mmCIF file of C-alpha atoms in Angstrom:
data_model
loop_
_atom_site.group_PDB
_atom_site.id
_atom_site.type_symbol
_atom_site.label_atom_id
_atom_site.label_comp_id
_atom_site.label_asym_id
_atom_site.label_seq_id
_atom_site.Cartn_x
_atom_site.Cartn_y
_atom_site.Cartn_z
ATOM 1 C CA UNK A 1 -53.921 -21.545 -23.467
ATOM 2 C CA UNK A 2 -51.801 -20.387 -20.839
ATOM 3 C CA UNK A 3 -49.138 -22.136 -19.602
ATOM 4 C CA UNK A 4 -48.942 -23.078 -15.830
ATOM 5 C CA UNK A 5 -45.224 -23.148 -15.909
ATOM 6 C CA UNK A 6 -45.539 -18.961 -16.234
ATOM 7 C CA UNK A 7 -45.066 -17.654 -12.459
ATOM 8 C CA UNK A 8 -47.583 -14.443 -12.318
ATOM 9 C CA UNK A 9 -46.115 -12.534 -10.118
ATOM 10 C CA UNK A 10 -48.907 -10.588 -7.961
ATOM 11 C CA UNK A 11 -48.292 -6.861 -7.659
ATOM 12 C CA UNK A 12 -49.569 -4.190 -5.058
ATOM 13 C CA UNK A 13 -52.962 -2.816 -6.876
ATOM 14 C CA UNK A 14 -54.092 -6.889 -6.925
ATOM 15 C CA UNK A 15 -53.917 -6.794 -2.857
ATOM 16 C CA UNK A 16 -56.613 -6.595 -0.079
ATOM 17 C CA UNK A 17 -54.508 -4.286 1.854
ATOM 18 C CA UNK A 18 -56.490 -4.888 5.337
ATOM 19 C CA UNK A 19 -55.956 -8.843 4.560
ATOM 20 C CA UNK A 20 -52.270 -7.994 3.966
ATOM 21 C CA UNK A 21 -50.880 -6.072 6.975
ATOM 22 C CA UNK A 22 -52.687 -8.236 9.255
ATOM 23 C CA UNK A 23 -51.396 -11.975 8.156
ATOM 24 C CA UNK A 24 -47.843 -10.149 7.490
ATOM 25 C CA UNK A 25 -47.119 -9.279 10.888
ATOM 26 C CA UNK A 26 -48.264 -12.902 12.291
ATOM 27 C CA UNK A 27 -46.430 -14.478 9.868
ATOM 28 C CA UNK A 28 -43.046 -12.207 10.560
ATOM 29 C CA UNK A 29 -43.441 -12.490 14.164
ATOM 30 C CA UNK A 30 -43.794 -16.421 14.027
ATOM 31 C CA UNK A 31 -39.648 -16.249 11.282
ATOM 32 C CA UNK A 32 -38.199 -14.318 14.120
ATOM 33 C CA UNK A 33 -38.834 -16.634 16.319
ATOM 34 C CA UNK A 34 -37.603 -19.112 14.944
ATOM 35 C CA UNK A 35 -34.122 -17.664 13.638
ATOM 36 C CA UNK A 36 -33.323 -15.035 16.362
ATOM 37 C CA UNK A 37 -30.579 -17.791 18.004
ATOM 38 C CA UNK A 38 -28.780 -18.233 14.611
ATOM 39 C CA UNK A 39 -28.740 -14.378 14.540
ATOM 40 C CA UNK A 40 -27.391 -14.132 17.909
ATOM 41 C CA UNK A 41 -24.600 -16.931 17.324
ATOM 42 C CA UNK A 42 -23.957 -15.107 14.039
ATOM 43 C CA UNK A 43 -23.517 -11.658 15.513
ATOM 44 C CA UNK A 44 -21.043 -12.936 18.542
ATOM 45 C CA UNK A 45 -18.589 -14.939 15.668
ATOM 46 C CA UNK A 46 -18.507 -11.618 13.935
ATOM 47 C CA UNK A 47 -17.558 -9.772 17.130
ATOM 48 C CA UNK A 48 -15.229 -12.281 18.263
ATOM 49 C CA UNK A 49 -11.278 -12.284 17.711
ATOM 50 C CA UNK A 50 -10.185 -15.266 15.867
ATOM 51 C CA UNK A 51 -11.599 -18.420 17.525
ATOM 52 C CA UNK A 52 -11.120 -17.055 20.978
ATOM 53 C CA UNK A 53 -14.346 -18.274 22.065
ATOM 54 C CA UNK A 54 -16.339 -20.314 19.786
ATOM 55 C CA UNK A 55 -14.682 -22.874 16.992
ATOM 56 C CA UNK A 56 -18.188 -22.447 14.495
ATOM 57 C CA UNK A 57 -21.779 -22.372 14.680
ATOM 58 C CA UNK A 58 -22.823 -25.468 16.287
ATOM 59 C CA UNK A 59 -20.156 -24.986 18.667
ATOM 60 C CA UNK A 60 -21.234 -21.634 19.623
ATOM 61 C CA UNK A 61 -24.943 -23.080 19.708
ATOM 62 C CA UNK A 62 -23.996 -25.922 22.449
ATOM 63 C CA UNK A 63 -21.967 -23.517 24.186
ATOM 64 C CA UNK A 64 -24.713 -20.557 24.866
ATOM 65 C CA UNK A 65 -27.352 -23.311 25.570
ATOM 66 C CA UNK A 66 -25.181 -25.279 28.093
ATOM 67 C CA UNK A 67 -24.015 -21.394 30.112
ATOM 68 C CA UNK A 68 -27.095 -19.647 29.679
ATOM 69 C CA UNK A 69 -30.276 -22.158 28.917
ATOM 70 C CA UNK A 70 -32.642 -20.916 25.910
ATOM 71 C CA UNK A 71 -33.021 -18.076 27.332
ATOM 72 C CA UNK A 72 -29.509 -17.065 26.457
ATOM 73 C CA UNK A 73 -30.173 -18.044 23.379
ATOM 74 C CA UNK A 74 -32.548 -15.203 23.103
ATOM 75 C CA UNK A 75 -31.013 -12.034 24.488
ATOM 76 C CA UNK A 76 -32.397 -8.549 23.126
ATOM 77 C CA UNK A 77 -34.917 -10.516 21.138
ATOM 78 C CA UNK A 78 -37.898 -8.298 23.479
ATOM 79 C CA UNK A 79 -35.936 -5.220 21.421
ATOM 80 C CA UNK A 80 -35.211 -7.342 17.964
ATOM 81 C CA UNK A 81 -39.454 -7.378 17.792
ATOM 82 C CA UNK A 82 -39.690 -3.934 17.175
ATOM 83 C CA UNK A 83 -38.061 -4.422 14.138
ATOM 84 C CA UNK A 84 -41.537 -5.654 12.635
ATOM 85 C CA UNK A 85 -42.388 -2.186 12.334
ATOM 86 C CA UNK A 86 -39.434 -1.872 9.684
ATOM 87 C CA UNK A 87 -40.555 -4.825 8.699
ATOM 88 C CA UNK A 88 -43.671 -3.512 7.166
ATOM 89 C CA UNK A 89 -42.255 -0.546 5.860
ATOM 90 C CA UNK A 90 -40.174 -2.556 3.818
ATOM 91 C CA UNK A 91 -42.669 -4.829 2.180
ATOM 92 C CA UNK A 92 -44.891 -1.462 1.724
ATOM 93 C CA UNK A 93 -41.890 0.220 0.232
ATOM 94 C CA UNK A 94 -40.954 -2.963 -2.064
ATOM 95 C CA UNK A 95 -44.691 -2.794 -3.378
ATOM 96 C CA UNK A 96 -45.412 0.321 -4.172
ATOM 97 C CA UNK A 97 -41.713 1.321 -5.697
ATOM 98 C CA UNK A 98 -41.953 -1.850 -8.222
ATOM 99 C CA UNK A 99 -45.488 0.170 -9.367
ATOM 100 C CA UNK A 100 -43.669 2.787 -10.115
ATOM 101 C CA UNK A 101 -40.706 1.409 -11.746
ATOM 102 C CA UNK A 102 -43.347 -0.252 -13.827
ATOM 103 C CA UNK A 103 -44.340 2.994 -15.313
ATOM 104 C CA UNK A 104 -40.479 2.963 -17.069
ATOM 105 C CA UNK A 105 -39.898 -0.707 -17.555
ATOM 106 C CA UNK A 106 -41.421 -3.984 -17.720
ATOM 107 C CA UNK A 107 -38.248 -6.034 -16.607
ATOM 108 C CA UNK A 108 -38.862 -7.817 -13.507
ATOM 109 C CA UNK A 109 -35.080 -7.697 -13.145
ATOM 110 C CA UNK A 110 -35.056 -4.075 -13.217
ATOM 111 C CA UNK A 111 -38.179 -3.608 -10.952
ATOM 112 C CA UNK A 112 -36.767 -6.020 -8.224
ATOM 113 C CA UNK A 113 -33.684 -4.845 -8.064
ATOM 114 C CA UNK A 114 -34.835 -0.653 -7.970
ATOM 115 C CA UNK A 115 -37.192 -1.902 -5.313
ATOM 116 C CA UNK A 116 -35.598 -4.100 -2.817
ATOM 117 C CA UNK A 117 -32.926 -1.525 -2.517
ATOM 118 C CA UNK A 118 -35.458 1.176 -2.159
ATOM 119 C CA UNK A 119 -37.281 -0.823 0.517
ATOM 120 C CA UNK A 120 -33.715 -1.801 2.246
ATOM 121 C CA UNK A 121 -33.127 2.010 2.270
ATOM 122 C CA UNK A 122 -36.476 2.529 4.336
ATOM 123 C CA UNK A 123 -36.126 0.003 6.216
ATOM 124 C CA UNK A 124 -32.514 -0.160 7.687
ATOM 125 C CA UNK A 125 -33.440 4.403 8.867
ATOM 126 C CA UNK A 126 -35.648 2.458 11.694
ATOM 127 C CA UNK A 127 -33.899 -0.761 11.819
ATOM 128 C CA UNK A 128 -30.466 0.279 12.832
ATOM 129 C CA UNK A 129 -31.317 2.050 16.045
ATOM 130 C CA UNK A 130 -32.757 -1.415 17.304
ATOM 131 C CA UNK A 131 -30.336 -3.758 15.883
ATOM 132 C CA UNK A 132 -27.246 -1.221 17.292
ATOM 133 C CA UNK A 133 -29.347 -2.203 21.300
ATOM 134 C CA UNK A 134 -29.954 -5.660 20.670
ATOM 135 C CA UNK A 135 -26.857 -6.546 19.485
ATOM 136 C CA UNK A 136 -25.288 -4.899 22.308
ATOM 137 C CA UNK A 137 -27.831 -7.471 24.896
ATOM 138 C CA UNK A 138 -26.602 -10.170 22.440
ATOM 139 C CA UNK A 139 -23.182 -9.902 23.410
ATOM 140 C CA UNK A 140 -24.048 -10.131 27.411
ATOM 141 C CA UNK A 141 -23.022 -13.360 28.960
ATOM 142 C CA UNK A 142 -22.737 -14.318 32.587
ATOM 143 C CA UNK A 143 -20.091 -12.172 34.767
ATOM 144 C CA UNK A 144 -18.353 -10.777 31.261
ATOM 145 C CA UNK A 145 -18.966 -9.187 27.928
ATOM 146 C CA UNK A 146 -18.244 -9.369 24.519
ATOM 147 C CA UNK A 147 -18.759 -5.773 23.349
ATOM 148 C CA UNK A 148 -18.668 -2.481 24.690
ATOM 149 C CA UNK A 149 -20.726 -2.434 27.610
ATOM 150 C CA UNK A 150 -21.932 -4.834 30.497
ATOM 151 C CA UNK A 151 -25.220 -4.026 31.759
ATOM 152 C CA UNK A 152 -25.480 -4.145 35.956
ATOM 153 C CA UNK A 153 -27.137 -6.544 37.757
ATOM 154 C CA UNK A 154 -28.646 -10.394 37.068
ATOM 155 C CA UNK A 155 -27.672 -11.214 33.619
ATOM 156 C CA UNK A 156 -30.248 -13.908 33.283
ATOM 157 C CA UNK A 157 -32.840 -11.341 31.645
ATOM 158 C CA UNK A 158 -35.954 -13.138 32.541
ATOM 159 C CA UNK A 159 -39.558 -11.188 32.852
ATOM 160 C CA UNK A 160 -39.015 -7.259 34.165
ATOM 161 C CA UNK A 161 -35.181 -7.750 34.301
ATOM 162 C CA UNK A 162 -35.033 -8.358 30.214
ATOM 163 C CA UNK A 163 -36.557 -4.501 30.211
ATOM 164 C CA UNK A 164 -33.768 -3.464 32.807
ATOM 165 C CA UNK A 165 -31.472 -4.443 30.442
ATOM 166 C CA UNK A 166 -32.423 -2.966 27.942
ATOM 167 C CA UNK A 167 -32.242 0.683 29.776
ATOM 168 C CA UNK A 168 -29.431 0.007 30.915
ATOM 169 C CA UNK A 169 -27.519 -0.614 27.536
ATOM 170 C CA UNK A 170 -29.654 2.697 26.430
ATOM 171 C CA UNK A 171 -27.999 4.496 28.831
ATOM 172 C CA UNK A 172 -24.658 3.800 28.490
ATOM 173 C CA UNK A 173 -24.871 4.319 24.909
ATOM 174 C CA UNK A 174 -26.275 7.459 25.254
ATOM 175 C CA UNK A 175 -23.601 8.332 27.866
ATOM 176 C CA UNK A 176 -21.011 7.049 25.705
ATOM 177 C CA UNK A 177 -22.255 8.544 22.301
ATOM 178 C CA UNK A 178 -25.045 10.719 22.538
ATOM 179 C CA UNK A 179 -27.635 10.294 20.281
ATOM 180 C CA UNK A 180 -25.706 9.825 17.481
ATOM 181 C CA UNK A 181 -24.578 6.322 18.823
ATOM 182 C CA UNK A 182 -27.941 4.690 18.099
ATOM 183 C CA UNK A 183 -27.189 5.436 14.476
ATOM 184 C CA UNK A 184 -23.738 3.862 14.526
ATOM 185 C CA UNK A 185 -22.820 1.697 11.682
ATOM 186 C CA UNK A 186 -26.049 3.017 10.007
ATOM 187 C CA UNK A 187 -23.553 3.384 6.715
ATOM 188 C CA UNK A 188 -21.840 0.136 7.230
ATOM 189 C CA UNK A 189 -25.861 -1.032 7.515
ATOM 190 C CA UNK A 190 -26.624 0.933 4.202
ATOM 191 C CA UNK A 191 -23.958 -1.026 2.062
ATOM 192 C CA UNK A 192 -24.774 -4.503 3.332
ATOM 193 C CA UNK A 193 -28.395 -4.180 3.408
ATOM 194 C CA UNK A 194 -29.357 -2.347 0.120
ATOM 195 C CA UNK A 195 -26.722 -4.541 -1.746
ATOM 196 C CA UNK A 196 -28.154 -7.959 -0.497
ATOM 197 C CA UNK A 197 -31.799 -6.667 -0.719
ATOM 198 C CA UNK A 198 -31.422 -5.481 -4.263
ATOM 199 C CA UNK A 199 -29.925 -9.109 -5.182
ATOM 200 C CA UNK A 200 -31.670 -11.538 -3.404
ATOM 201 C CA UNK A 201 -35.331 -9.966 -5.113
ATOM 202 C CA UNK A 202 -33.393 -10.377 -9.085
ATOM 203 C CA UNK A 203 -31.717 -13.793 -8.201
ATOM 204 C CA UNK A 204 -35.226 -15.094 -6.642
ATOM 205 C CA UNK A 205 -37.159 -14.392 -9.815
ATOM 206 C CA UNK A 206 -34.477 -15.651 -11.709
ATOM 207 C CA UNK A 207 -34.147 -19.227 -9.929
ATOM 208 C CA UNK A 208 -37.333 -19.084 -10.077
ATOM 209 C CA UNK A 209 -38.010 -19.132 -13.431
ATOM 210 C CA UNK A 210 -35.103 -21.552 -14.616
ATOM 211 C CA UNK A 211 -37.102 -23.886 -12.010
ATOM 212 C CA UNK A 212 -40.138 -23.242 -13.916
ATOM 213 C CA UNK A 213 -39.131 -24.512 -17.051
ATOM 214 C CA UNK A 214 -37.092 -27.436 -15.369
ATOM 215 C CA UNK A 215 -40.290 -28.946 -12.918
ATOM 216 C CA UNK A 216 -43.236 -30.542 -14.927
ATOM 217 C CA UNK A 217 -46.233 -28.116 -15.626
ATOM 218 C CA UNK A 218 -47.902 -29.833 -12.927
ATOM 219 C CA UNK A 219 -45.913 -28.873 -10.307
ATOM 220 C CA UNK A 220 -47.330 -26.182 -8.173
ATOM 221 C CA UNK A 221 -45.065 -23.042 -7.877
ATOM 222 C CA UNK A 222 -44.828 -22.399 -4.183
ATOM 223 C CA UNK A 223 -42.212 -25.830 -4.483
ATOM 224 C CA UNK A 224 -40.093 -24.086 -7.133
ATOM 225 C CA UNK A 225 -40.238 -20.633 -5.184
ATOM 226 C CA UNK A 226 -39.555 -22.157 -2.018
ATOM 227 C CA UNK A 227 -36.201 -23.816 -3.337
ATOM 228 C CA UNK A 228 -35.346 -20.042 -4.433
ATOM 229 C CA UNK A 229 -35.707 -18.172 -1.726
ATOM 230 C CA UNK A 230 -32.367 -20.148 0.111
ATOM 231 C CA UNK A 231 -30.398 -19.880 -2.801
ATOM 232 C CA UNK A 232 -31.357 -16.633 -3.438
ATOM 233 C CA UNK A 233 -30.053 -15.793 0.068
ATOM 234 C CA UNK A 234 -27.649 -18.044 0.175
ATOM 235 C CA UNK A 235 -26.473 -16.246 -3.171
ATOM 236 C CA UNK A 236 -26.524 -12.427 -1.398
ATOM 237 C CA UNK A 237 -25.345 -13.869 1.559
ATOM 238 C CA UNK A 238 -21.854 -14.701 0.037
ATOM 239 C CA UNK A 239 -21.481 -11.677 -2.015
ATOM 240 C CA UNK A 240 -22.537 -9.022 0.742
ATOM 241 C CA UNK A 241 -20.947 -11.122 4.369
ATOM 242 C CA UNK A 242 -17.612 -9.017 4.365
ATOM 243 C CA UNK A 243 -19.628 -5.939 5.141
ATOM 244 C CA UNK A 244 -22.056 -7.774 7.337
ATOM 245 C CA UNK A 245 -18.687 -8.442 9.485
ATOM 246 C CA UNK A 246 -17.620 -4.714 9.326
ATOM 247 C CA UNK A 247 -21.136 -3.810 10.120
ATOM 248 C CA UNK A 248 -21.084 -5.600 12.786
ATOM 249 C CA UNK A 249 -18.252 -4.340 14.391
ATOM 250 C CA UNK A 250 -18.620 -1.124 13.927
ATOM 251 C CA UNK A 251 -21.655 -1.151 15.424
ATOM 252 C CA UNK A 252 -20.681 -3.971 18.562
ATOM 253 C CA UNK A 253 -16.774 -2.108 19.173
ATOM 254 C CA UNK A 254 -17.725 1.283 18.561
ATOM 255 C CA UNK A 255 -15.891 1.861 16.030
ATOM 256 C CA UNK A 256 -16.234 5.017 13.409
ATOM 257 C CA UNK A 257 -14.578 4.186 10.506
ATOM 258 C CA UNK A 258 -15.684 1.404 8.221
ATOM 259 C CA UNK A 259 -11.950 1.481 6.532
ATOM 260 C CA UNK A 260 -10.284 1.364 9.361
ATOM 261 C CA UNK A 261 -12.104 -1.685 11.277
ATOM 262 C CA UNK A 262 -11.939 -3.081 7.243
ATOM 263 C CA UNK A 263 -7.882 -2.931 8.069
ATOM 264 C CA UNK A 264 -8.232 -3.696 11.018
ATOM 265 C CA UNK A 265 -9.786 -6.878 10.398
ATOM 266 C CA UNK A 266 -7.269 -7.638 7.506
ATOM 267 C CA UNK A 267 -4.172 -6.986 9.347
ATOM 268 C CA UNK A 268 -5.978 -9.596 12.534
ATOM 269 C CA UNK A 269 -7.755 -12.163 10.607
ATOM 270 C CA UNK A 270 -6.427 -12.518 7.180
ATOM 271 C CA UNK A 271 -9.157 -12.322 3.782
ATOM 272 C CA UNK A 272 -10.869 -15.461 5.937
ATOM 273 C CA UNK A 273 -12.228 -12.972 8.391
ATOM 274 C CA UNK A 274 -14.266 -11.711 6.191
ATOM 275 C CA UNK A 275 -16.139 -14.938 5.893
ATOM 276 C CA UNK A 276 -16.639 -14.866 9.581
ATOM 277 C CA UNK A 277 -20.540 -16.236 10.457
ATOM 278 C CA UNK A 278 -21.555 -16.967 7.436
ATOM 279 C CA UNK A 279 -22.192 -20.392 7.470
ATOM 280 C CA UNK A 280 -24.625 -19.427 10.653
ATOM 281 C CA UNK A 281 -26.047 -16.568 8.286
ATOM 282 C CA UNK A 282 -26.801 -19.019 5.532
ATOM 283 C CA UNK A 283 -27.872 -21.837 7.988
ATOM 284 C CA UNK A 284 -29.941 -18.964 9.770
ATOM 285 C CA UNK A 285 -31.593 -17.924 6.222
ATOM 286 C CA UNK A 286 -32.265 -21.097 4.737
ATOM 287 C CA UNK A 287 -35.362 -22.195 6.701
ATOM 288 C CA UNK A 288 -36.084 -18.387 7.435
ATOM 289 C CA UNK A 289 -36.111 -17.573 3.806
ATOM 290 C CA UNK A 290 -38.120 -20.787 2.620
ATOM 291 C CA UNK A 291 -40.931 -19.839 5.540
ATOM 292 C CA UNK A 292 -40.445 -15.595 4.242
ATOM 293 C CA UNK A 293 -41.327 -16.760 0.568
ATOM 294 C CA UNK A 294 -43.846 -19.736 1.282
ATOM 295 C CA UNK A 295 -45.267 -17.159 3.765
ATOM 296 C CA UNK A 296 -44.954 -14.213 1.610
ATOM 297 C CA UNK A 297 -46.517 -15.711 -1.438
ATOM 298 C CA UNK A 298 -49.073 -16.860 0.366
ATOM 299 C CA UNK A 299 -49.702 -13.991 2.284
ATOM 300 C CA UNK A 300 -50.599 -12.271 -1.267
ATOM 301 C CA UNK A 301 -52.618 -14.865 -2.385
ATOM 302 C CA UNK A 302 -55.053 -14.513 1.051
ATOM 303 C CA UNK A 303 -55.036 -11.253 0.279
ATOM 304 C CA UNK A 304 -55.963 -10.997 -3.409
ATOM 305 C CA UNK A 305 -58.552 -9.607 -4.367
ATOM 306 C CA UNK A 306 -62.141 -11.783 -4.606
ATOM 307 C CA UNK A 307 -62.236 -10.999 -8.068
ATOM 308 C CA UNK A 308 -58.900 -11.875 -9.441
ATOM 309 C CA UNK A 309 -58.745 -15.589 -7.426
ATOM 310 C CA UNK A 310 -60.595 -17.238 -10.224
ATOM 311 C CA UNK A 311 -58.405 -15.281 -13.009
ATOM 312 C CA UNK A 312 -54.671 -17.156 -11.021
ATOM 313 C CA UNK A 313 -53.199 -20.225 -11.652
ATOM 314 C CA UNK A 314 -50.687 -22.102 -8.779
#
């Protein structure tokens, strides 16, 4: 008899594609909404020096609410939502490359690790012209900046003006740059993102197993994977946040050389600055990451197949 305490893990050839795509953007669109401020407040501790303007998270939170209203809390997130595009890619990528890591090995370990940094890879190419714009309309704030440029005009970004914005930061960093500027920090991106991708995918199956064997069989398994996905993250989160900093000021400053700003930051800050917004990156990932996996696992079982539904235990 089987035993329900074995997580079957559904793979790519047991999806209704159609079914797939369609709940996965929803259900993307709905986690960004959610956890775009604690990636904006995350992003501005990163960029700022020492504690010059916010003392932590919360702090930071109460601040930007109080000066700017939600809406503040919420800059460049009309750019951030393009991002769903890489967002598919990614899952698409993830998918198909653990098929054909399959073909060479049966560990799950070795499968999830090939393929989340595969699907990082894929995803941070279109990601990290978006993310290098929004971050810059993150770093607005009324009548001063935090970054390189200050777009012109009302700063409040509501309805056409959120647009004018964003050409405007386009523009400069075209000016400033050329091209190559929307691509800044794309190597900076490339060793945070592939790193924490191809971790948190090993470290989820892997607290999710020892969870397995700790719950009672009747336990259903989206509990045990939804407990795994945070420390999962919280896990990467740790081990990859001193290049999320450099990333993010290479990107935010302008800077071209990850060594240098990696100096840079030493000489200012100490080892502690490499620490800098993480407790807003775990606090941001937690309930993002328990929705992503409780959404994601779900989103596969809609779209399984009619025939295997019976053939699956929860």
């Amino acid at each position: 008899m089987e035993d329900k305490r074995n997580i079957q893990i559904i793979e790519w050839e047991h999806l209704d594609k159609k079914k797939f795509y369609v709940f996965g953007v929803a259900m993307t669109m709905m986690i960004r909404v959610s956890v775009y401020p604690f990636t904006l407040i995350r992003t501005r501790l990163q960029v700022q020096k020492g504690k010059s303007l916010y003392h932590g998270t919360f702090d930071a939170f109460i601040k930007i609410l109080r000066a700017d209203g939600v809406s503040g809390l919420y800059r460049g997130f009309l750019v951030n939502t393009f991002t769903l595009i890489s967002g598919q890619c990614y899952v698409t990528t993830y998918e198909l490359t653990r098929k054909f890591v399959a073909d060479y090995s049966q560990s799950n370990t070795v499968k999830s690790l090939v393929a989340g940094g595969s699907a990082s890879l894929v995803a941070q190419s279109i990601t990290v012209p978006i993310d290098v714009v929004s971050q810059h309309l993150m770093m607005q704030r009324k009548g001063e900046k935090m970054g390189r440029f200050q777009v012109r005009g009302n700063p409040e970004g509501h309805g056409i003006i959120a647009f004018g914005q964003t050409k405007d930061i386009i523009r400069q960093i075209l000016r400033a740059d050329g091209l190559r500027g929307f691509y800044r920090g794309y190597v900076a991106s490339l060793l945070t993102y592939i790193p924490n991708s191809a971790v948190w995918w090993p470290f989820y199956h892997f607290y999710a197993e020892q969870l397995s064997h700790l719950c009672p069989k009747e336990c259903p398994h989206i509990v045990f994977q939804a407990i795994s996905g945070p420390l999962a993250a919280a896990t990467a989160s740790i081990l990859t946040n001193p290049m999320d900093v450099i990333r993010t000021r290479v990107q935010v400053e302008g800077k071209s050389s990850i060594i240098l700003t990696f100096r840079q930051l030493m000489a200012e800050e100490g080892p502690w600055g490499l620490m800098k917004g993480l407790s807003a990156r775990i606090i941001s990932a937690t309930p993002s990451t328990i929705v992503i996996v409780v959404g994601y696992e779900s989103l596969k079982k809609l779209s399984l197949r009619p025939e295997l539904v019976d053939s699956r235990h929860w």
